[in-house]
Amino acid sequence: MLDTTPLTAAVDRFADRLRAAPQSRLQRGAAAEGLALARELAVRAQRLQAPGQEPRIMPDAGVFVVADQVAVAGHDLAEALRTAPPASTSSDVDEAVRLVAEAAARALG
C-alpha cells in the first residue's frame, strides 16, 4: 500500500493556513489559488477512481469554503492513490505534494 502521509500532511497544512487567513487575503487571490488546487486534486482523484469518465469540476463555493475544498480533494486523492492499482507510485504522491507546496507559496507566500 502506498504511503500518502506526505500528501495529507501538506494538504492539511495548506488548508489550515487558508482557514487562518484574513478575508482580505483570501479575496486578493489566496482563495482562487486554493480553489484551483482543489479542482486539480479532485480531477486527479476522479481519473484514478473512474478512468474513462469525464471528471466533474469542483464548484466555486466561496472564499470561506475553499480550505475545506482543498482538504476534501487532497484526502480524496490520497485515498485514490492508496487504493489504486500498483501503477500508482510514490512519484505520484511526490507530484501532488509539489502541487500543494507551489499553490501554498503562490497563495500565502
PDB file of C-alpha atoms in Angstrom:
ATOM      1  CA  MET A   1       0.000   0.000   0.000  1.00  0.00           C
ATOM      2  CA  LEU A   2       1.287   3.410  -0.989  1.00  0.00           C
ATOM      3  CA  ASP A   3       2.181   5.828   1.833  1.00  0.00           C
ATOM      4  CA  THR A   4       0.288   9.056   1.200  1.00  0.00           C
ATOM      5  CA  THR A   5       1.091  10.663   4.557  1.00  0.00           C
ATOM      6  CA  PRO A   6       3.224  13.421   2.967  1.00  0.00           C
ATOM      7  CA  LEU A   7       0.272  14.422   0.769  1.00  0.00           C
ATOM      8  CA  THR A   8      -2.297  14.517   3.556  1.00  0.00           C
ATOM      9  CA  ALA A   9       0.110  16.441   5.779  1.00  0.00           C
ATOM     10  CA  ALA A  10       0.782  19.044   3.061  1.00  0.00           C
ATOM     11  CA  VAL A  11      -2.916  19.395   2.252  1.00  0.00           C
ATOM     12  CA  ASP A  12      -3.887  19.756   5.919  1.00  0.00           C
ATOM     13  CA  ARG A  13      -1.170  22.359   6.485  1.00  0.00           C
ATOM     14  CA  PHE A  14      -2.287  24.452   3.498  1.00  0.00           C
ATOM     15  CA  ALA A  15      -5.969  24.134   4.437  1.00  0.00           C
ATOM     16  CA  ASP A  16      -5.195  25.278   7.984  1.00  0.00           C
ATOM     17  CA  ARG A  17      -3.291  28.286   6.651  1.00  0.00           C
ATOM     18  CA  LEU A  18      -6.233  29.186   4.400  1.00  0.00           C
ATOM     19  CA  ARG A  19      -8.622  28.914   7.350  1.00  0.00           C
ATOM     20  CA  ALA A  20      -6.425  31.290   9.342  1.00  0.00           C
ATOM     21  CA  ALA A  21      -6.003  33.805   6.517  1.00  0.00           C
ATOM     22  CA  PRO A  22      -7.898  37.089   6.763  1.00  0.00           C
ATOM     23  CA  GLN A  23     -10.779  37.688   4.378  1.00  0.00           C
ATOM     24  CA  SER A  24      -8.822  40.381   2.545  1.00  0.00           C
ATOM     25  CA  ARG A  25      -6.024  37.951   1.713  1.00  0.00           C
ATOM     26  CA  LEU A  26      -8.470  35.307   0.565  1.00  0.00           C
ATOM     27  CA  GLN A  27     -10.145  37.851  -1.710  1.00  0.00           C
ATOM     28  CA  ARG A  28      -6.793  39.024  -3.114  1.00  0.00           C
ATOM     29  CA  GLY A  29      -6.155  35.624  -4.637  1.00  0.00           C
ATOM     30  CA  ALA A  30      -5.432  33.060  -1.936  1.00  0.00           C
ATOM     31  CA  ALA A  31      -8.919  31.569  -2.265  1.00  0.00           C
ATOM     32  CA  ALA A  32      -8.669  31.425  -6.058  1.00  0.00           C
ATOM     33  CA  GLU A  33      -5.320  29.658  -5.770  1.00  0.00           C
ATOM     34  CA  GLY A  34      -6.785  27.206  -3.264  1.00  0.00           C
ATOM     35  CA  LEU A  35      -9.782  26.503  -5.491  1.00  0.00           C
ATOM     36  CA  ALA A  36      -7.540  25.884  -8.498  1.00  0.00           C
ATOM     37  CA  LEU A  37      -5.532  23.395  -6.445  1.00  0.00           C
ATOM     38  CA  ALA A  38      -8.671  21.691  -5.096  1.00  0.00           C
ATOM     39  CA  ARG A  39     -10.002  21.323  -8.638  1.00  0.00           C
ATOM     40  CA  GLU A  40      -6.738  19.821  -9.881  1.00  0.00           C
ATOM     41  CA  LEU A  41      -6.518  17.364  -6.986  1.00  0.00           C
ATOM     42  CA  ALA A  42     -10.164  16.385  -7.469  1.00  0.00           C
ATOM     43  CA  VAL A  43      -9.653  15.742 -11.190  1.00  0.00           C
ATOM     44  CA  ARG A  44      -6.610  13.573 -10.456  1.00  0.00           C
ATOM     45  CA  ALA A  45      -8.576  11.557  -7.897  1.00  0.00           C
ATOM     46  CA  GLN A  46     -11.506  11.089 -10.279  1.00  0.00           C
ATOM     47  CA  ARG A  47      -9.207   9.898 -13.065  1.00  0.00           C
ATOM     48  CA  LEU A  48      -7.876   7.193 -10.746  1.00  0.00           C
ATOM     49  CA  GLN A  49     -11.277   6.219  -9.387  1.00  0.00           C
ATOM     50  CA  ALA A  50     -13.233   6.300 -12.646  1.00  0.00           C
ATOM     51  CA  PRO A  51     -10.904   6.072 -15.644  1.00  0.00           C
ATOM     52  CA  GLY A  52     -12.555   6.902 -18.913  1.00  0.00           C
ATOM     53  CA  GLN A  53     -15.235   9.081 -17.350  1.00  0.00           C
ATOM     54  CA  GLU A  54     -15.249  12.839 -17.695  1.00  0.00           C
ATOM     55  CA  PRO A  55     -14.175  14.370 -14.350  1.00  0.00           C
ATOM     56  CA  ARG A  56     -16.621  16.706 -12.649  1.00  0.00           C
ATOM     57  CA  ILE A  57     -15.347  20.186 -11.820  1.00  0.00           C
ATOM     58  CA  MET A  58     -15.485  21.295  -8.203  1.00  0.00           C
ATOM     59  CA  PRO A  59     -17.757  24.350  -7.897  1.00  0.00           C
ATOM     60  CA  ASP A  60     -16.708  27.696  -6.517  1.00  0.00           C
ATOM     61  CA  ALA A  61     -18.466  27.744  -3.135  1.00  0.00           C
ATOM     62  CA  GLY A  62     -16.869  30.970  -1.918  1.00  0.00           C
ATOM     63  CA  VAL A  63     -13.750  32.180  -0.166  1.00  0.00           C
ATOM     64  CA  PHE A  64     -14.720  30.808   3.242  1.00  0.00           C
ATOM     65  CA  VAL A  65     -15.190  27.251   1.971  1.00  0.00           C
ATOM     66  CA  VAL A  66     -12.037  26.869  -0.100  1.00  0.00           C
ATOM     67  CA  ALA A  67      -9.928  25.473   2.770  1.00  0.00           C
ATOM     68  CA  ASP A  68     -12.397  22.636   3.202  1.00  0.00           C
ATOM     69  CA  GLN A  69     -12.448  22.046  -0.547  1.00  0.00           C
ATOM     70  CA  VAL A  70      -8.647  21.726  -0.551  1.00  0.00           C
ATOM     71  CA  ALA A  71      -8.771  19.310   2.382  1.00  0.00           C
ATOM     72  CA  VAL A  72     -11.503  17.134   0.881  1.00  0.00           C
ATOM     73  CA  ALA A  73      -9.930  16.987  -2.568  1.00  0.00           C
ATOM     74  CA  GLY A  74      -6.486  16.253  -1.143  1.00  0.00           C
ATOM     75  CA  HIS A  75      -7.748  13.471   1.089  1.00  0.00           C
ATOM     76  CA  ASP A  76      -9.782  12.021  -1.788  1.00  0.00           C
ATOM     77  CA  LEU A  77      -6.655  11.934  -3.947  1.00  0.00           C
ATOM     78  CA  ALA A  78      -4.650  10.335  -1.128  1.00  0.00           C
ATOM     79  CA  GLU A  79      -7.277   7.602  -0.778  1.00  0.00           C
ATOM     80  CA  ALA A  80      -7.441   7.090  -4.548  1.00  0.00           C
ATOM     81  CA  LEU A  81      -3.657   6.730  -4.698  1.00  0.00           C
ATOM     82  CA  ARG A  82      -3.638   4.371  -1.716  1.00  0.00           C
ATOM     83  CA  THR A  83      -6.234   2.057  -3.237  1.00  0.00           C
ATOM     84  CA  ALA A  84      -5.245   2.388  -6.899  1.00  0.00           C
ATOM     85  CA  PRO A  85      -3.671  -0.442  -8.849  1.00  0.00           C
ATOM     86  CA  PRO A  86       0.098  -0.779  -8.477  1.00  0.00           C
ATOM     87  CA  ALA A  87       0.658   1.656 -11.354  1.00  0.00           C
ATOM     88  CA  SER A  88       0.441   4.486  -8.805  1.00  0.00           C
ATOM     89  CA  THR A  89       3.818   5.179  -7.277  1.00  0.00           C
ATOM     90  CA  SER A  90       5.453   7.393  -4.718  1.00  0.00           C
ATOM     91  CA  SER A  91       6.294   9.776  -7.573  1.00  0.00           C
ATOM     92  CA  ASP A  92       2.543  10.404  -7.947  1.00  0.00           C
ATOM     93  CA  VAL A  93       2.411  11.343  -4.259  1.00  0.00           C
ATOM     94  CA  ASP A  94       5.538  13.496  -4.642  1.00  0.00           C
ATOM     95  CA  GLU A  95       3.994  15.308  -7.624  1.00  0.00           C
ATOM     96  CA  ALA A  96       0.803  16.047  -5.669  1.00  0.00           C
ATOM     97  CA  VAL A  97       2.832  17.306  -2.685  1.00  0.00           C
ATOM     98  CA  ARG A  98       4.743  19.587  -5.074  1.00  0.00           C
ATOM     99  CA  LEU A  99       1.467  20.972  -6.438  1.00  0.00           C
ATOM    100  CA  VAL A 100       0.248  21.722  -2.909  1.00  0.00           C
ATOM    101  CA  ALA A 101       3.528  23.391  -1.919  1.00  0.00           C
ATOM    102  CA  GLU A 102       3.565  25.563  -5.040  1.00  0.00           C
ATOM    103  CA  ALA A 103      -0.074  26.608  -4.574  1.00  0.00           C
ATOM    104  CA  ALA A 104       0.585  27.453  -0.920  1.00  0.00           C
ATOM    105  CA  ALA A 105       3.591  29.577  -1.878  1.00  0.00           C
ATOM    106  CA  ARG A 106       1.602  31.470  -4.518  1.00  0.00           C
ATOM    107  CA  ALA A 107      -1.428  31.905  -2.263  1.00  0.00           C
ATOM    108  CA  LEU A 108       0.177  32.788   1.029  1.00  0.00           C
ATOM    109  CA  GLY A 109       3.806  33.485   0.328  1.00  0.00           C
TER     110      GLY A 109
END
